[in-house]
């Protein structure tokens, strides 16, 4: 009897088999890239723009330092999710009890709502750049985001998120158009005036803009929903590392673009909204660079961050309360609570922005809350890594101490920012 055709084909085509294996490994990629693109959300980009305007190229080095910190934090979530096959909230509940789990999940959801306010404000700002009312842009964005979750496939959501987030690459084009002076950039890399309180506060704001609690919940939930096996951890690490570098390059691109233009002549310019930043860039980059490129990048950042923040909040609550939660199953009686939570996050965020809530004070409150969450979230993450994983998957030796030291930096800056945001210092 002749051997099956597929076996004969595999034996006669080793290159094809190798090619399929490579594609299978690349299929692991996605959660790290999506969560990192979401990290450069509307609020983060405005913070980067303010950094470039006020301190020029001296704000580039902090962004470079944040790359390894961002990677080690998210890499721990990858191992925890893949090895334990549990989301972050579920692990906290199992290891520390429902009290800690409820606290982390509820504050996470509040943080996710705060993030969504920033993203919808960014969408509204981009729409207004092109003469579109927020009463049109925000409902359209809300319907699109709600419909995205109903596709019945995590992988489809991930691919759409990557496609939307790719618009952020427009900032790299804008940086080239700004023609930064290399000698000034190199000079800025050698200067970090940490003795200046206003510089230190802005560094702390950048730390808070890069290390966000909902990112941990999202990536751990994403690798679980994607059913990744332990054999894929190396590729998942590459995915996370690539995302960490890419997101910080985008932040650097915004800092450098603004430093080379606005920062060189009007560093005290007010840069609190999308419109103000675009208007300030237009004299230097023209309408294509100042409005179209910046608007396109901001829109991509806001939408992909809205996807990630809302899913992180919904996943976190579902894990704590034991609800079934997966994007691989359309809404039904089992998944209804998860999808309702996801929908409510968007509807609340959209309603608050349309209602013209005082977003400036609200943004400060969200920053304070995120700063307060960092010690709790990163502390729990480190403890989970040391206790919830089998011995062979835990950190050891120098790597363990380096990672813990890197995690202490955002915790310290987060605590430093709290009294200043509250006006106590």
Coordinates of C-alpha atoms in Angstrom, one line a residue:
X1 CA 0.0 0.0 0.0
X2 CA 1.4 3.5 -0.9
X3 CA 2.1 5.9 1.9
X4 CA -0.3 8.8 2.5
X5 CA 0.1 11.7 0.0
X6 CA 0.8 14.2 2.8
X7 CA 3.6 12.1 4.3
X8 CA 5.2 11.7 0.9
X9 CA 4.9 15.4 0.3
X10 CA 6.5 16.3 3.6
X11 CA 9.4 13.9 3.0
X12 CA 10.0 15.3 -0.5
X13 CA 9.7 18.9 0.6
X14 CA 11.8 19.6 3.7
X15 CA 12.0 23.3 2.8
X16 CA 8.2 23.6 2.8
X17 CA 8.0 21.9 6.2
X18 CA 10.7 24.3 7.6
X19 CA 8.8 27.2 6.1
X20 CA 5.5 26.1 7.8
X21 CA 7.3 25.8 11.1
X22 CA 8.7 29.3 10.8
X23 CA 5.3 30.7 10.0
X24 CA 3.9 28.8 13.0
X25 CA 6.4 30.5 15.3
X26 CA 5.7 33.9 13.8
X27 CA 2.0 33.3 14.5
X28 CA 2.9 33.6 18.2
X29 CA 3.7 37.2 17.6
X30 CA 0.9 39.8 18.3
X31 CA 0.1 40.3 22.0
X32 CA 3.4 42.1 22.7
X33 CA 3.2 44.3 19.6
X34 CA -0.4 45.2 20.2
X35 CA 0.0 46.1 23.9
X36 CA 3.2 48.1 23.2
X37 CA 1.5 50.1 20.4
X38 CA -1.4 50.8 22.8
X39 CA 1.2 52.0 25.3
X40 CA 1.9 55.0 23.1
X41 CA -1.7 56.2 23.6
X42 CA -3.0 59.8 23.2
X43 CA -2.0 60.8 26.7
X44 CA 1.5 59.3 26.3
X45 CA 2.0 61.2 23.1
X46 CA 0.9 64.5 24.5
X47 CA 3.3 63.9 27.4
X48 CA 6.1 63.2 24.9
X49 CA 5.3 66.3 23.0
X50 CA 5.4 68.4 26.2
X51 CA 8.7 66.8 27.1
X52 CA 10.3 67.8 23.7
X53 CA 8.9 71.3 23.9
X54 CA 10.1 72.0 27.5
X55 CA 13.4 70.0 27.6
X56 CA 14.3 69.3 24.0
X57 CA 16.6 66.4 23.4
X58 CA 17.4 65.9 27.1
X59 CA 14.1 63.9 27.3
X60 CA 15.4 61.3 24.8
X61 CA 17.7 59.4 27.2
X62 CA 14.8 58.7 29.7
X63 CA 12.9 57.1 26.8
X64 CA 15.9 54.8 26.0
X65 CA 16.2 53.8 29.7
X66 CA 12.5 52.9 29.8
X67 CA 13.0 50.3 27.0
X68 CA 14.5 47.5 29.2
X69 CA 12.1 48.4 32.1
X70 CA 9.1 48.0 29.8
X71 CA 10.4 44.7 28.5
X72 CA 11.2 43.0 31.8
X73 CA 7.8 44.0 33.2
X74 CA 5.8 42.6 30.2
X75 CA 8.1 39.5 29.8
X76 CA 7.0 38.4 33.3
X77 CA 3.4 38.5 32.2
X78 CA 4.2 36.4 29.2
X79 CA 5.7 33.6 31.3
X80 CA 2.9 33.8 33.9
X81 CA 0.2 33.6 31.3
X82 CA 1.7 30.9 29.1
X83 CA 2.9 28.6 31.9
X84 CA 0.0 28.9 34.3
X85 CA -2.7 29.4 31.6
X86 CA -4.3 31.9 34.0
X87 CA -5.0 35.6 33.6
X88 CA -3.5 38.1 36.0
X89 CA -6.6 38.7 38.0
X90 CA -7.2 34.9 38.3
X91 CA -3.7 34.4 39.6
X92 CA -4.1 37.1 42.2
X93 CA -7.4 35.6 43.4
X94 CA -5.8 32.1 43.6
X95 CA -2.7 33.3 45.4
X96 CA -3.8 36.2 47.6
X97 CA -7.5 35.8 47.9
X98 CA -10.6 37.6 46.6
X99 CA -9.9 40.8 48.6
X100 CA -6.7 41.6 46.8
X101 CA -8.2 40.5 43.5
X102 CA -11.2 42.7 43.8
X103 CA -9.1 45.7 44.8
X104 CA -6.7 45.2 41.8
X105 CA -9.5 44.5 39.3
X106 CA -11.8 47.4 40.4
X107 CA -9.0 49.9 40.4
X108 CA -7.8 48.5 37.1
X109 CA -11.3 49.0 35.6
X110 CA -11.3 52.6 36.9
X111 CA -7.9 53.1 35.3
X112 CA -9.1 51.6 32.0
X113 CA -12.1 54.0 32.0
X114 CA -9.6 56.9 32.6
X115 CA -7.5 55.6 29.7
X116 CA -10.6 55.4 27.4
X117 CA -11.4 59.1 28.3
X118 CA -8.0 60.0 27.0
X119 CA -8.3 58.0 23.9
X120 CA -11.8 59.3 23.0
X121 CA -10.5 62.8 23.7
X122 CA -7.7 62.0 21.2
X123 CA -10.2 60.8 18.6
X124 CA -12.3 63.9 19.1
X125 CA -9.2 66.1 18.7
X126 CA -8.2 64.4 15.5
X127 CA -11.7 64.7 14.1
X128 CA -11.8 68.4 14.9
X129 CA -8.5 68.9 13.1
X130 CA -10.3 67.9 9.9
X131 CA -13.6 69.7 10.7
X132 CA -15.4 66.6 12.0
X133 CA -17.5 67.2 15.2
X134 CA -16.9 65.0 18.2
X135 CA -20.6 64.1 18.0
X136 CA -19.8 62.3 14.8
X137 CA -16.2 61.0 15.4
X138 CA -16.8 59.5 18.9
X139 CA -20.0 57.6 18.1
X140 CA -18.3 56.2 14.9
X141 CA -15.3 55.1 16.9
X142 CA -17.5 53.6 19.7
X143 CA -19.6 51.5 17.2
X144 CA -16.4 50.3 15.5
X145 CA -14.8 49.3 18.8
X146 CA -17.9 47.5 20.0
X147 CA -18.3 45.7 16.7
X148 CA -14.6 44.6 16.8
X149 CA -15.2 42.5 19.9
X150 CA -18.1 40.6 18.2
X151 CA -16.0 39.0 15.5
X152 CA -15.6 35.8 17.5
X153 CA -11.9 35.6 17.1
X154 CA -9.0 36.9 19.3
X155 CA -6.6 36.6 16.4
X156 CA -8.8 38.8 14.2
X157 CA -9.0 41.4 16.9
X158 CA -5.3 41.3 17.2
X159 CA -4.6 41.7 13.5
X160 CA -7.0 44.6 13.3
X161 CA -5.3 46.2 16.3
X162 CA -1.9 45.8 14.7
X163 CA -3.2 47.3 11.4
X164 CA -4.6 50.3 13.3
X165 CA -1.6 50.8 15.5
X166 CA 0.7 50.7 12.5
X167 CA -0.5 54.3 11.8
X168 CA 1.7 55.4 14.6
X169 CA 4.7 54.9 12.3
X170 CA 3.7 58.2 10.8
X171 CA 5.5 59.8 13.7
X172 CA 8.8 58.4 12.4
X173 CA 8.1 60.1 9.1
X174 CA 7.4 63.4 10.9
X175 CA 10.7 63.1 12.8
X176 CA 12.6 62.8 9.5
X177 CA 10.7 65.8 8.1
X178 CA 11.6 67.8 11.3
X179 CA 15.4 67.5 10.3
X180 CA 16.8 67.3 13.9
X181 CA 20.4 68.4 14.4
X182 CA 22.5 65.3 15.1
X183 CA 25.1 67.2 17.2
X184 CA 22.3 68.7 19.4
X185 CA 20.7 65.3 19.8
X186 CA 23.9 63.7 20.9
X187 CA 24.5 66.6 23.3
X188 CA 21.1 66.1 24.8
X189 CA 21.8 62.4 25.4
X190 CA 24.6 63.3 27.8
X191 CA 22.4 65.6 29.9
X192 CA 19.8 64.6 32.5
X193 CA 19.2 67.5 34.9
X194 CA 17.7 65.3 37.7
X195 CA 18.4 68.1 40.2
X196 CA 15.7 70.2 38.5
X197 CA 12.3 69.5 40.1
X198 CA 10.3 70.3 36.9
X199 CA 12.5 68.0 34.8
X200 CA 12.1 65.2 37.4
X201 CA 8.3 65.6 37.5
X202 CA 8.2 65.3 33.7
X203 CA 10.4 62.2 33.8
X204 CA 8.0 60.8 36.4
X205 CA 5.1 61.6 34.1
X206 CA 6.8 59.8 31.2
X207 CA 7.4 56.7 33.5
X208 CA 3.7 56.8 34.3
X209 CA 2.9 57.1 30.6
X210 CA 5.0 54.1 29.7
X211 CA 4.4 51.6 32.5
X212 CA 0.6 51.2 32.7
X213 CA -1.2 48.7 35.0
X214 CA -3.7 47.7 32.4
X215 CA -0.9 46.5 30.1
X216 CA 0.0 43.7 32.5
X217 CA -3.6 42.5 32.6
X218 CA -4.0 42.7 28.8
X219 CA -0.9 40.8 27.7
X220 CA -1.3 38.0 30.2
X221 CA -4.9 37.6 29.2
X222 CA -4.0 37.8 25.5
X223 CA -1.5 34.9 25.6
X224 CA -4.0 32.8 27.5
X225 CA -6.8 33.6 25.0
X226 CA -4.4 32.8 22.1
X227 CA -3.6 29.4 23.7
X228 CA 0.1 29.7 23.5
X229 CA 2.2 26.8 24.7
X230 CA 5.4 26.8 26.8
X231 CA 7.4 26.0 23.6
X232 CA 6.5 29.4 22.2
X233 CA 7.9 31.5 25.1
X234 CA 11.1 32.4 23.3
X235 CA 9.1 33.8 20.3
X236 CA 6.7 35.5 22.7
X237 CA 9.7 37.2 24.3
X238 CA 10.9 38.4 20.8
X239 CA 7.4 39.7 20.2
X240 CA 7.5 41.6 23.5
X241 CA 11.1 42.9 23.0
X242 CA 10.3 44.2 19.5
X243 CA 7.2 45.9 20.8
X244 CA 9.1 47.6 23.6
X245 CA 11.7 49.0 21.2
X246 CA 9.1 50.1 18.7
X247 CA 6.9 51.9 21.2
X248 CA 9.8 53.8 22.7
X249 CA 11.1 54.7 19.2
X250 CA 7.7 56.2 18.6
X251 CA 7.9 58.2 21.8
X252 CA 11.4 59.3 20.9
X253 CA 10.2 60.3 17.4
X254 CA 7.6 62.6 19.0
X255 CA 10.1 64.1 21.5
X256 CA 12.6 64.7 18.7
X257 CA 10.1 66.1 16.3
X258 CA 8.8 68.6 18.8
X259 CA 12.3 69.4 20.2
X260 CA 13.6 70.1 16.6
X261 CA 10.7 72.4 15.9
X262 CA 8.6 73.9 18.7
X263 CA 11.2 73.3 21.4
X264 CA 13.9 75.2 19.5
X265 CA 11.8 78.5 19.4
X266 CA 8.8 78.4 21.7
X267 CA 9.4 75.9 24.4
X268 CA 6.8 77.5 26.6
X269 CA 4.0 76.8 24.1
X270 CA 0.9 75.2 25.5
X271 CA 0.6 71.6 24.2
X272 CA -2.3 70.1 26.1
X273 CA -4.5 69.0 23.2
X274 CA -4.1 67.4 19.8
X275 CA -5.1 70.6 18.1
X276 CA -2.5 72.7 19.9
X277 CA 0.3 70.3 19.0
X278 CA -0.7 70.0 15.4
X279 CA -1.1 73.8 15.0
X280 CA 2.3 74.3 16.6
X281 CA 4.0 71.8 14.2
X282 CA 2.3 73.0 11.0
X283 CA 4.6 76.1 10.5
X284 CA 7.6 73.8 10.5
X285 CA 6.3 70.6 8.8
X286 CA 3.5 72.0 6.7
X287 CA 0.0 70.8 6.6
X288 CA 1.0 67.3 5.6
X289 CA 3.4 66.9 8.5
X290 CA 1.7 69.0 11.1
X291 CA -1.8 67.9 10.6
X292 CA -2.2 64.8 8.4
X293 CA 0.8 62.8 9.7
X294 CA 0.3 63.8 13.3
X295 CA -3.4 63.3 13.1
X296 CA -3.0 59.9 11.5
X297 CA -0.5 58.7 14.1
X298 CA -2.6 60.1 17.0
X299 CA -5.8 58.4 15.7
X300 CA -4.0 55.0 15.4
X301 CA -2.6 55.4 18.9
X302 CA -5.9 56.3 20.4
X303 CA -7.9 53.5 18.8
X304 CA -5.5 50.6 19.5
X305 CA -5.1 51.9 23.1
X306 CA -8.9 51.9 23.4
X307 CA -9.1 48.3 22.3
X308 CA -6.4 47.2 24.8
X309 CA -7.5 49.2 27.8
X310 CA -11.1 48.2 27.6
X311 CA -10.2 44.5 27.1
X312 CA -7.8 44.6 30.0
X313 CA -10.5 46.1 32.2
X314 CA -13.1 43.5 31.1
X315 CA -10.7 40.6 31.4
X316 CA -9.6 41.7 34.9
X317 CA -13.1 41.9 36.3
X318 CA -14.1 38.7 34.6
X319 CA -11.2 36.8 36.1
X320 CA -11.9 38.1 39.6
X321 CA -15.6 37.3 39.5
X322 CA -15.1 34.0 37.7
X323 CA -17.0 35.0 34.5
X324 CA -16.3 33.2 31.3
X325 CA -14.2 35.6 29.2
X326 CA -12.9 35.0 25.7
X327 CA -12.9 36.7 22.4
X328 CA -13.0 33.4 20.7
X329 CA -16.7 32.9 21.4
X330 CA -19.4 35.3 20.4
X331 CA -21.7 36.7 23.1
X332 CA -24.0 34.1 24.7
X333 CA -25.4 33.4 28.1
X334 CA -21.9 32.3 29.4
X335 CA -19.9 35.3 28.1
X336 CA -22.7 37.9 28.4
X337 CA -21.2 39.6 31.6
X338 CA -17.7 39.9 30.0
X339 CA -19.1 41.5 26.8
X340 CA -21.4 43.8 28.8
X341 CA -18.4 45.0 30.8
X342 CA -16.4 45.6 27.7
X343 CA -19.3 47.5 26.1
X344 CA -20.0 49.6 29.2
X345 CA -16.4 50.7 29.4
X346 CA -16.7 52.2 25.9
X347 CA -20.1 53.7 26.4
X348 CA -19.1 55.4 29.7
X349 CA -15.9 56.8 28.2
X350 CA -17.7 58.1 25.2
X351 CA -20.6 59.6 27.2
X352 CA -18.2 61.5 29.5
X353 CA -16.2 63.0 26.7
X354 CA -19.3 64.0 24.8
X355 CA -20.6 65.5 28.0
X356 CA -17.6 67.8 28.1
X357 CA -16.4 66.6 31.5
X358 CA -13.4 68.6 32.9
X359 CA -10.9 66.3 31.3
X360 CA -7.9 68.3 32.6
X361 CA -8.6 67.6 36.2
X362 CA -9.8 64.1 35.4
X363 CA -6.5 63.4 33.6
X364 CA -4.6 64.4 36.8
X365 CA -6.8 62.1 38.8
X366 CA -6.0 59.2 36.4
X367 CA -2.3 59.9 36.6
X368 CA -2.5 59.8 40.4
X369 CA -4.4 56.6 40.4
X370 CA -1.9 55.0 38.0
X371 CA 1.0 56.1 40.1
X372 CA -0.7 54.6 43.2
X373 CA -1.4 51.4 41.3
X374 CA 2.2 50.9 40.1
X375 CA 3.7 49.8 43.5
X376 CA 0.7 47.4 44.0
X377 CA 0.6 46.0 40.5
X378 CA 4.4 45.6 40.1
X379 CA 4.8 44.3 43.6
X380 CA 2.1 41.6 43.0
X381 CA 3.7 40.8 39.6
X382 CA 7.1 40.1 41.2
X383 CA 5.6 38.0 43.9
X384 CA 3.5 36.0 41.4
X385 CA 6.6 35.4 39.3
X386 CA 8.4 34.0 42.3
X387 CA 5.6 31.8 43.6
X388 CA 3.1 30.9 40.9
X389 CA 5.6 29.6 38.4
X390 CA 7.3 26.2 38.5
X391 CA 10.9 26.4 39.5
X392 CA 12.3 26.0 36.0
X393 CA 10.3 29.0 34.7
X394 CA 11.3 31.4 37.5
X395 CA 14.1 34.0 37.3
X396 CA 17.3 33.2 39.0
X397 CA 20.8 34.6 39.6
X398 CA 21.7 38.1 38.2
X399 CA 18.7 38.2 36.0
X400 CA 16.3 38.1 39.0
X401 CA 18.1 41.0 40.8
X402 CA 18.4 43.1 37.7
X403 CA 14.7 42.7 36.9
X404 CA 13.7 43.6 40.5
X405 CA 16.0 46.7 40.4
X406 CA 14.5 47.8 37.1
X407 CA 11.0 47.4 38.5
X408 CA 11.9 49.5 41.5
X409 CA 12.6 52.5 39.3
X410 CA 9.0 53.0 38.0
X411 CA 7.7 52.3 41.5
X412 CA 9.9 55.1 42.9
X413 CA 9.0 57.6 40.2
X414 CA 5.3 56.7 40.6
X415 CA 5.4 57.4 44.3
X416 CA 7.4 60.6 43.6
X417 CA 4.7 61.9 41.3
X418 CA 1.8 61.4 43.6
X419 CA 2.3 64.3 46.1
X420 CA 3.2 66.7 43.3
X421 CA 0.0 65.7 41.3
X422 CA -2.0 66.3 44.5
X423 CA -0.4 69.6 45.1
X424 CA 1.4 68.6 48.3
X425 CA 4.8 69.6 47.0

